[in-house]
């Protein structure tokens, strides 16, 4: 369709459908997307399923998997109305699940693709959960039905029962999501809903004419109906397909085909076409009867649909009977061209007949138009979820912000409506692809090949070279002009990446040249109240705000898969690319009003866990690497980049495939330098556990003298003498490992708050809930922890971890962590209180085993004494106290994993959760049986010890490796005479 026509269609949000395709890896998403792209003539039907049009990266084509979410704008004519379909193809590999999150946020509906042979897989559940969390409507495509025929060799009846099991799996998980959501509602939400129901009931009592109407209203408002949550073929939200062979259908296709032939009502046939029904002709009257399985009859879905499809497959693929194939094609009103008749590729013949009889793209797009909501059908619940973070409630927002909810729901493009745009991610595009006219008929081959420079561009580059050469001559003296020109020509010609924002316009119209507010995730509209009553902010006020700034929209692009088309504006409901935005990190909210609240953070199903250190082969390329890492960090929603003070550049990814993609992007696109990459490792935590009661041969330990030694020496006393001052501390440690995961989960909600920010009522509720849960956890842990809640001194590391510092000092009864220190409290130790806590934060963030953070450790301070003379100053001692506390806590931790204690300290390996690695890194044989089994030295490989040594080597820490594993004494051979 012409570019101008597309722009006109975008102005009608009622006919815009924003959807994404989601599935487990290799379930057929990209093949399905190819069929939809071919329906608009972008590629041919014969290329569909083979070209993988939405996979534009080289490694995507080589691996055969999708690594990034990409969008294409399609059109479809239905009932004399033309619809715009913004289709997003998302990855199915778990390493790229963050790309799925960025796609789902921009959509109103989704197509869930399930392979009928493999069924519901792990990533299928992940994408269903993401659709549920984002409150978007799903439809189901059961793909690869051809595998039931050709690979599994099932009969039509067995195939029907196999498909029924797939439905049960999908709907069972949908029911699980529903029940989890209902049971997980807070007491406040339930109370609020009950009040609303009571109010509605009273209103219905006043307006009802009789008791029957009153009871009917009560029934409607009693509970949420979950029948619309499930997939059922008769409701029209399920499509049966083979994307590889290009066909697909809904039940309505065969209802229209058979209702006149069978002389049955459409609605009756539609309800009976899927289920345990068959047609009975008793008494000469055809009627639909249930109980097909009990009576040995084939269900209607088998007799009317599957048997016909099986017949076509058997004739073409098994029997290879061309005469029978021509008869079938004629009965289906499919005209076979000469090239199809003469080809020896029987799969091509099958594809041609099936795609003309049951065209996949038509069936899918009809389901999208009829079942999925349009861009202007944003529900109130979804608008509230987008506007309110996990620590906010809608009624706590300013009145100016609450008015924007109407703009979300109406999705209007008028000039008087506020502009609201959400940027879900940034993606890099080479400048050569977008610096000239984009969207031409030749599909922007500059992605892979550079176009020739024009004379004007050559002149501009020569001017730049001369300017750079003059600057170098002034700074460093005159150099060889030819060498300088060649060097700078290389720099100028080097392609740079421009970051494009992947965004959706929820309200208003976005225009080129428009200045908008860029709202960071931590922007708080409550802070704008009192500063201005207008839609603009003075520059001095804007500079004082941390998470909001102005930016100009330089370009707007219509996303067309592998290329972009430049447009002048983007009305509400459209998904576009935005160029030239500044100050966006991963995601952001754009608005014409500063009272707009930032969208809630994306729900990422996989967190980055695989860590490597990267460095350049040539040290002179370090600035390029740093710049490239910044671009990568901004353009990839899941990657994390850390620049250590030691000079180490860390890259943290979701998995090995994701890591390889990031390294390739750095070397070929963002940094364009050769890299050296360290072996990948995963994060560890250091902790302690109670001594084991059984040895490694499952024999019970006999309590020996070294156990009493452990109990007697579990206290660490640290003394420091400095400038007439003696500092003494006594520290004990204990494990809270059984409950540390629960404490960490409770603490995660509090990390969303900014320090010293004014807390809302919802925030206070979260804090009180955390306090109550933590108190219960400690009290249930035993008698030792009964009073621990009121003795908490601090959490660590970073004041929010799951390690605890307890104050049990008799002479220093400071208020607990929850109360804070008041001005009335006095103590000689109060001056050094902050220094003591700082030492605890350092110790808990860098453990003694391999300098990884601690987890689940409680440090109990039982005594602390500072004896000072009157002549010394306080400032001299503060640093020494920090060092003393850090060393004593680390020593206390280290002492608890001495070899005689049989394994107190064990690192933890993270994948989806923290789990103890059940091997003592310092284990040595102790019992007679262990010595007999492993020998005195226990030379067998210790996995935990290897992990610790790997981490220590990467950090440059010393290890106790054996330099010589085995050797012989050198012998001097006598010289032959």
PDB file of N, CA and C in Angstrom, residues 29 121 176 208 271 276 318 353 397 640 659 856 866 891 958:
ATOM      1  N   UNK A  29       7.162 -19.049  15.101  1.00  0.00           N
ATOM      2  CA  UNK A  29       6.754 -17.640  15.105  1.00  0.00           C
ATOM      3  C   UNK A  29       7.175 -16.926  13.823  1.00  0.00           C
ATOM      4  N   UNK A 121       5.641 -25.648  26.548  1.00  0.00           N
ATOM      5  CA  UNK A 121       7.026 -25.705  27.024  1.00  0.00           C
ATOM      6  C   UNK A 121       7.283 -24.586  28.029  1.00  0.00           C
ATOM      7  N   UNK A 176      -4.362 -21.386  36.365  1.00  0.00           N
ATOM      8  CA  UNK A 176      -3.383 -21.185  37.437  1.00  0.00           C
ATOM      9  C   UNK A 176      -3.030 -19.710  37.585  1.00  0.00           C
ATOM     10  N   UNK A 208     -34.090  -1.454  41.610  1.00  0.00           N
ATOM     11  CA  UNK A 208     -34.701  -2.722  41.185  1.00  0.00           C
ATOM     12  C   UNK A 208     -36.202  -2.674  41.427  1.00  0.00           C
ATOM     13  N   UNK A 271     -21.110 -24.688  17.776  1.00  0.00           N
ATOM     14  CA  UNK A 271     -20.922 -25.209  19.134  1.00  0.00           C
ATOM     15  C   UNK A 271     -20.541 -26.684  19.133  1.00  0.00           C
ATOM     16  N   UNK A 276     -17.337 -33.552  21.852  1.00  0.00           N
ATOM     17  CA  UNK A 276     -17.711 -34.966  21.725  1.00  0.00           C
ATOM     18  C   UNK A 276     -19.100 -35.095  21.106  1.00  0.00           C
ATOM     19  N   UNK A 318       2.166 -39.193   0.387  1.00  0.00           N
ATOM     20  CA  UNK A 318       2.380 -40.630   0.529  1.00  0.00           C
ATOM     21  C   UNK A 318       2.224 -41.365  -0.803  1.00  0.00           C
ATOM     22  N   UNK A 353      -1.789 -26.087  -2.884  1.00  0.00           N
ATOM     23  CA  UNK A 353      -3.205 -26.438  -2.743  1.00  0.00           C
ATOM     24  C   UNK A 353      -3.750 -25.995  -1.385  1.00  0.00           C
ATOM     25  N   UNK A 397      -1.890   9.765  43.197  1.00  0.00           N
ATOM     26  CA  UNK A 397      -1.302  10.623  42.181  1.00  0.00           C
ATOM     27  C   UNK A 397      -1.930  11.997  42.228  1.00  0.00           C
ATOM     28  N   UNK A 640      23.935  -5.779  31.273  1.00  0.00           N
ATOM     29  CA  UNK A 640      24.454  -4.856  32.279  1.00  0.00           C
ATOM     30  C   UNK A 640      25.941  -4.646  32.037  1.00  0.00           C
ATOM     31  N   UNK A 659      25.421 -13.669  25.307  1.00  0.00           N
ATOM     32  CA  UNK A 659      26.794 -13.183  25.426  1.00  0.00           C
ATOM     33  C   UNK A 659      27.475 -13.129  24.057  1.00  0.00           C
ATOM     34  N   UNK A 856      22.801 -14.147  53.799  1.00  0.00           N
ATOM     35  CA  UNK A 856      22.242 -14.944  54.871  1.00  0.00           C
ATOM     36  C   UNK A 856      23.114 -15.051  56.092  1.00  0.00           C
ATOM     37  N   UNK A 866      35.787   1.624  73.310  1.00  0.00           N
ATOM     38  CA  UNK A 866      36.767   2.585  72.807  1.00  0.00           C
ATOM     39  C   UNK A 866      37.306   3.362  74.005  1.00  0.00           C
ATOM     40  N   UNK A 891      37.009 -11.889  59.633  1.00  0.00           N
ATOM     41  CA  UNK A 891      37.698 -12.947  60.370  1.00  0.00           C
ATOM     42  C   UNK A 891      36.696 -13.841  61.090  1.00  0.00           C
ATOM     43  N   UNK A 958      45.341 -14.134  45.220  1.00  0.00           N
ATOM     44  CA  UNK A 958      46.203 -15.326  45.284  1.00  0.00           C
ATOM     45  C   UNK A 958      45.392 -16.603  45.484  1.00  0.00           C
TER      46      UNK A 958
END
